Amino acid sequence: MCGRFTYLMTWEQIVRLYRLTLDQPAQNTRARYNVCPTTTIDTIVAQDGKRMLVLMRWGLVPSWWSKPFKELKLATFNARAETVAKKPFFRAALKRTRCLISVSGYYEWQDTPGGKQPWYFTAQDGSPALTVAGLWDEWHDKANGETLQSCAMIITEPNKFGAEVHDRMPVLLGEKHYDAWLSGAGGKELLKPAPDNLLQKWPVSKRVNTSPAPDEDATLIDRVTL
């Protein structure tokens, strides 16, 4: 799974990479080193031929959910590529509401005799952005009348490089696939492991093993010696 990531993009980098519509007000971005499920994250959506950045809850709540929000106990921040088209929580969003989720890197945990060891994955070429295939939906809370937009990342089996640490990895899309994914023209052929030469990785402190680790702590991605 991908349950934690970093986000180090500036507004200018986001606009340029995702070709956002320039009539959208600039967003105040900040460096985040421990982005956790259920927090608010930036997503890229396409509507009426325009791309825009939208803030969403990381953890999808489907539009048909009829119970109180607090009764949603399932972990819906990841959707498996193998079953996303069949699972009730994700299949409608796969057909009609897709998004791109920009991350600068992500953490995965390796089972070791000394406990779970976190590793940090990021672009091998030093790029500040990796783009994950995502889904989003809009839910109306009948209790308070509010509307919640939320999203999920799609994960798949790992490439050989990622499999050295974990048995899953996020679906990472190249820029040439953004349109196909957002429009729905692209299908399961896009939901595959990334090339082995796309990423680099290194072990990091186990301090990131707990979600309360400070979001602004840049040392969370420092390499440690095992």
Coordinates of C-alpha atoms in Angstrom, one line a residue:
M1 CA 0.0 0.0 0.0
C2 CA 1.0 3.6 -0.1
G3 CA 0.0 5.1 3.3
R4 CA 2.3 8.1 3.6
F5 CA 4.0 10.5 1.3
T6 CA 5.8 13.8 1.0
Y7 CA 4.7 16.9 -1.0
L8 CA 7.4 19.5 -1.9
M9 CA 5.9 21.1 -4.9
T10 CA 5.6 24.9 -5.4
W11 CA 2.5 26.4 -7.0
E12 CA 4.6 27.4 -10.1
Q13 CA 5.8 23.8 -10.5
I14 CA 2.3 22.4 -10.2
V15 CA 0.9 24.8 -12.8
R16 CA 3.7 24.0 -15.2
L17 CA 3.7 20.2 -14.8
Y18 CA -0.1 19.7 -14.9
R19 CA -0.9 22.7 -17.3
L20 CA -3.5 24.1 -14.9
T21 CA -6.0 26.6 -16.0
L22 CA -4.5 30.0 -15.2
D23 CA -7.8 31.6 -14.2
Q24 CA -7.6 29.6 -11.0
P25 CA -6.4 31.6 -8.0
A26 CA -2.8 30.7 -6.8
Q27 CA -2.7 28.2 -4.0
N28 CA -0.5 28.5 -0.9
T29 CA 1.6 25.3 -1.0
R30 CA 3.9 24.2 1.8
A31 CA 6.4 21.4 2.2
R32 CA 4.9 18.3 3.9
Y33 CA 7.1 15.3 4.9
N34 CA 4.5 13.1 6.5
V35 CA 1.2 13.3 4.6
C36 CA -1.2 10.8 6.2
P37 CA -4.6 9.3 5.2
T38 CA -7.7 11.3 6.1
T39 CA -5.8 14.6 5.8
T40 CA -6.4 17.2 3.1
I41 CA -4.3 16.8 0.0
D42 CA -4.0 18.5 -3.4
T43 CA -5.5 16.7 -6.4
I44 CA -5.7 17.5 -10.1
V45 CA -9.0 17.1 -11.8
A46 CA -10.3 17.9 -15.3
Q47 CA -13.7 19.5 -15.9
D48 CA -15.0 21.1 -19.1
G49 CA -11.6 20.8 -20.8
K50 CA -9.8 22.6 -17.9
R51 CA -7.4 21.2 -15.4
M52 CA -7.5 22.6 -11.8
L53 CA -6.2 21.8 -8.4
V54 CA -8.8 20.8 -5.8
L55 CA -8.3 20.1 -2.1
M56 CA -9.7 16.7 -1.1
R57 CA -9.7 14.3 1.8
W58 CA -7.3 11.4 1.3
G59 CA -9.7 8.5 1.9
L60 CA -12.6 8.2 -0.5
V61 CA -16.2 8.5 0.6
P62 CA -18.5 7.3 -2.2
S63 CA -21.4 9.5 -3.2
W64 CA -23.9 6.7 -2.4
W65 CA -22.7 6.4 1.3
S66 CA -25.9 6.8 3.3
K67 CA -24.7 6.2 6.9
P68 CA -23.1 8.8 9.2
F69 CA -19.6 9.7 8.3
K70 CA -18.2 8.3 11.5
E71 CA -19.5 4.8 10.6
L72 CA -17.1 4.6 7.6
K73 CA -14.5 2.4 9.1
L74 CA -12.9 1.0 6.0
A75 CA -9.5 2.2 4.8
T76 CA -10.3 3.8 1.5
F77 CA -7.1 5.7 0.7
N78 CA -5.8 3.0 -1.6
A79 CA -7.6 1.1 -4.4
R80 CA -6.1 -2.0 -5.8
A81 CA -5.6 -2.0 -9.5
E82 CA -6.7 -5.6 -9.8
T83 CA -10.1 -5.0 -8.2
V84 CA -10.8 -1.3 -8.6
A85 CA -13.3 -1.9 -11.4
K86 CA -15.3 -4.3 -9.3
K87 CA -15.2 -2.9 -5.8
P88 CA -18.4 -0.9 -4.9
F89 CA -16.4 1.8 -3.2
F90 CA -14.4 2.6 -6.3
R91 CA -16.0 1.3 -9.5
A92 CA -18.3 4.3 -10.2
A93 CA -15.4 6.8 -9.6
L94 CA -13.2 4.8 -12.0
K95 CA -15.8 5.3 -14.7
R96 CA -16.6 9.0 -14.2
T97 CA -14.3 10.9 -11.7
R98 CA -10.6 10.4 -11.9
C99 CA -7.8 12.5 -10.7
L100 CA -4.0 12.9 -10.5
I101 CA -2.3 12.9 -7.1
S102 CA 1.0 14.6 -7.0
V103 CA 3.6 13.4 -4.5
S104 CA 7.3 14.1 -4.2
G105 CA 8.1 10.7 -2.7
Y106 CA 6.4 8.0 -0.7
Y107 CA 7.2 5.7 2.2
E108 CA 7.0 1.9 2.2
W109 CA 7.8 -0.4 5.1
Q110 CA 9.9 -3.6 5.0
D111 CA 9.4 -6.4 7.5
T112 CA 12.7 -7.0 9.2
P113 CA 13.8 -9.0 12.4
G114 CA 14.1 -5.6 14.1
G115 CA 10.6 -4.5 13.2
K116 CA 9.2 -2.5 10.3
Q117 CA 11.9 -0.5 8.5
P118 CA 10.6 2.5 6.5
W119 CA 12.1 3.3 3.1
Y120 CA 11.7 6.5 1.1
F121 CA 11.0 6.3 -2.6
T122 CA 11.4 9.3 -4.9
A123 CA 12.3 10.1 -8.5
Q124 CA 15.7 8.9 -9.6
D125 CA 16.2 12.1 -11.7
G126 CA 15.6 14.3 -8.7
S127 CA 12.2 15.6 -10.0
P128 CA 10.0 17.0 -7.2
A129 CA 7.0 15.2 -8.5
L130 CA 5.7 11.7 -9.0
T131 CA 2.1 11.5 -10.3
V132 CA -0.2 8.8 -8.9
A133 CA -3.4 7.6 -10.7
G134 CA -6.3 8.5 -8.5
L135 CA -10.1 8.5 -8.1
W136 CA -12.3 11.0 -6.5
D137 CA -16.0 11.4 -5.5
E138 CA -18.3 13.9 -3.9
W139 CA -20.4 13.0 -0.9
H140 CA -23.3 14.9 0.7
D141 CA -23.5 14.8 4.5
K142 CA -27.2 14.8 5.3
A143 CA -26.5 15.4 9.0
N144 CA -25.0 18.9 8.4
G145 CA -25.7 19.6 4.8
E146 CA -22.0 19.8 3.9
T147 CA -20.4 18.4 0.8
L148 CA -17.1 16.4 1.0
Q149 CA -14.8 15.7 -1.9
S150 CA -12.4 12.8 -1.3
C151 CA -9.9 10.7 -3.2
A152 CA -8.0 7.5 -3.3
M153 CA -4.7 6.4 -4.9
I154 CA -4.6 3.3 -7.1
I155 CA -1.9 0.8 -6.1
T156 CA -0.6 -2.2 -8.0
E157 CA 2.0 -5.0 -7.8
P158 CA 5.5 -3.7 -7.5
N159 CA 8.3 -3.7 -10.1
K160 CA 11.5 -5.6 -9.2
F161 CA 13.0 -2.5 -7.6
G162 CA 10.0 -1.9 -5.3
A163 CA 9.6 -5.6 -4.5
E164 CA 12.9 -5.5 -2.6
V165 CA 11.0 -3.6 0.1
H166 CA 7.2 -4.2 -0.3
D167 CA 4.6 -6.1 -2.2
R168 CA 2.7 -3.1 -3.5
M169 CA 3.4 0.3 -5.1
P170 CA 1.4 3.2 -6.4
V171 CA 0.4 3.4 -10.0
L172 CA 2.8 6.2 -11.3
L173 CA 1.7 7.9 -14.6
G174 CA 4.0 9.6 -17.1
E175 CA 2.9 13.0 -18.4
K176 CA 1.9 11.6 -21.7
H177 CA -0.8 9.5 -19.9
Y178 CA -2.4 12.4 -17.9
D179 CA -5.1 13.1 -20.5
A180 CA -6.0 9.5 -21.1
W181 CA -6.3 8.9 -17.4
L182 CA -8.4 12.0 -16.6
S183 CA -10.7 11.6 -19.6
G184 CA -11.4 7.9 -19.0
A185 CA -9.9 7.0 -22.3
G186 CA -7.2 5.0 -20.6
G187 CA -8.0 1.8 -18.9
K188 CA -6.3 -1.1 -17.1
E189 CA -3.3 -0.8 -19.5
L190 CA -2.2 2.2 -17.5
L191 CA -2.5 0.5 -14.1
K192 CA 0.8 -1.3 -14.1
P193 CA 4.1 -1.1 -12.2
A194 CA 6.5 1.7 -13.1
P195 CA 9.8 1.0 -14.9
D196 CA 12.5 -0.2 -12.7
N197 CA 14.7 2.8 -13.5
L198 CA 12.2 5.5 -12.5
L199 CA 12.8 5.5 -8.7
Q200 CA 15.5 5.6 -6.1
K201 CA 15.1 4.6 -2.5
W202 CA 16.9 4.7 0.8
P203 CA 16.1 3.7 4.5
V204 CA 14.9 6.5 6.8
S205 CA 14.3 6.9 10.5
K206 CA 11.6 4.8 12.2
R207 CA 10.2 8.0 13.6
V208 CA 8.0 8.1 10.5
N209 CA 6.4 4.9 11.7
T210 CA 3.9 6.9 13.7
S211 CA 1.5 9.2 12.0
P212 CA 2.0 12.0 14.6
A213 CA 5.6 12.5 13.3
P214 CA 5.7 16.3 12.5
D215 CA 4.4 17.0 9.0
E216 CA 7.1 19.8 8.6
D217 CA 10.1 17.7 9.8
A218 CA 12.4 17.5 6.8
T219 CA 14.7 15.1 8.6
L220 CA 12.1 12.3 8.2
I221 CA 13.5 11.7 4.7
D222 CA 17.2 11.7 5.7
R223 CA 19.1 8.5 4.9
V224 CA 19.9 6.3 7.8
T225 CA 22.5 3.5 8.1
L226 CA 21.1 0.0 8.7

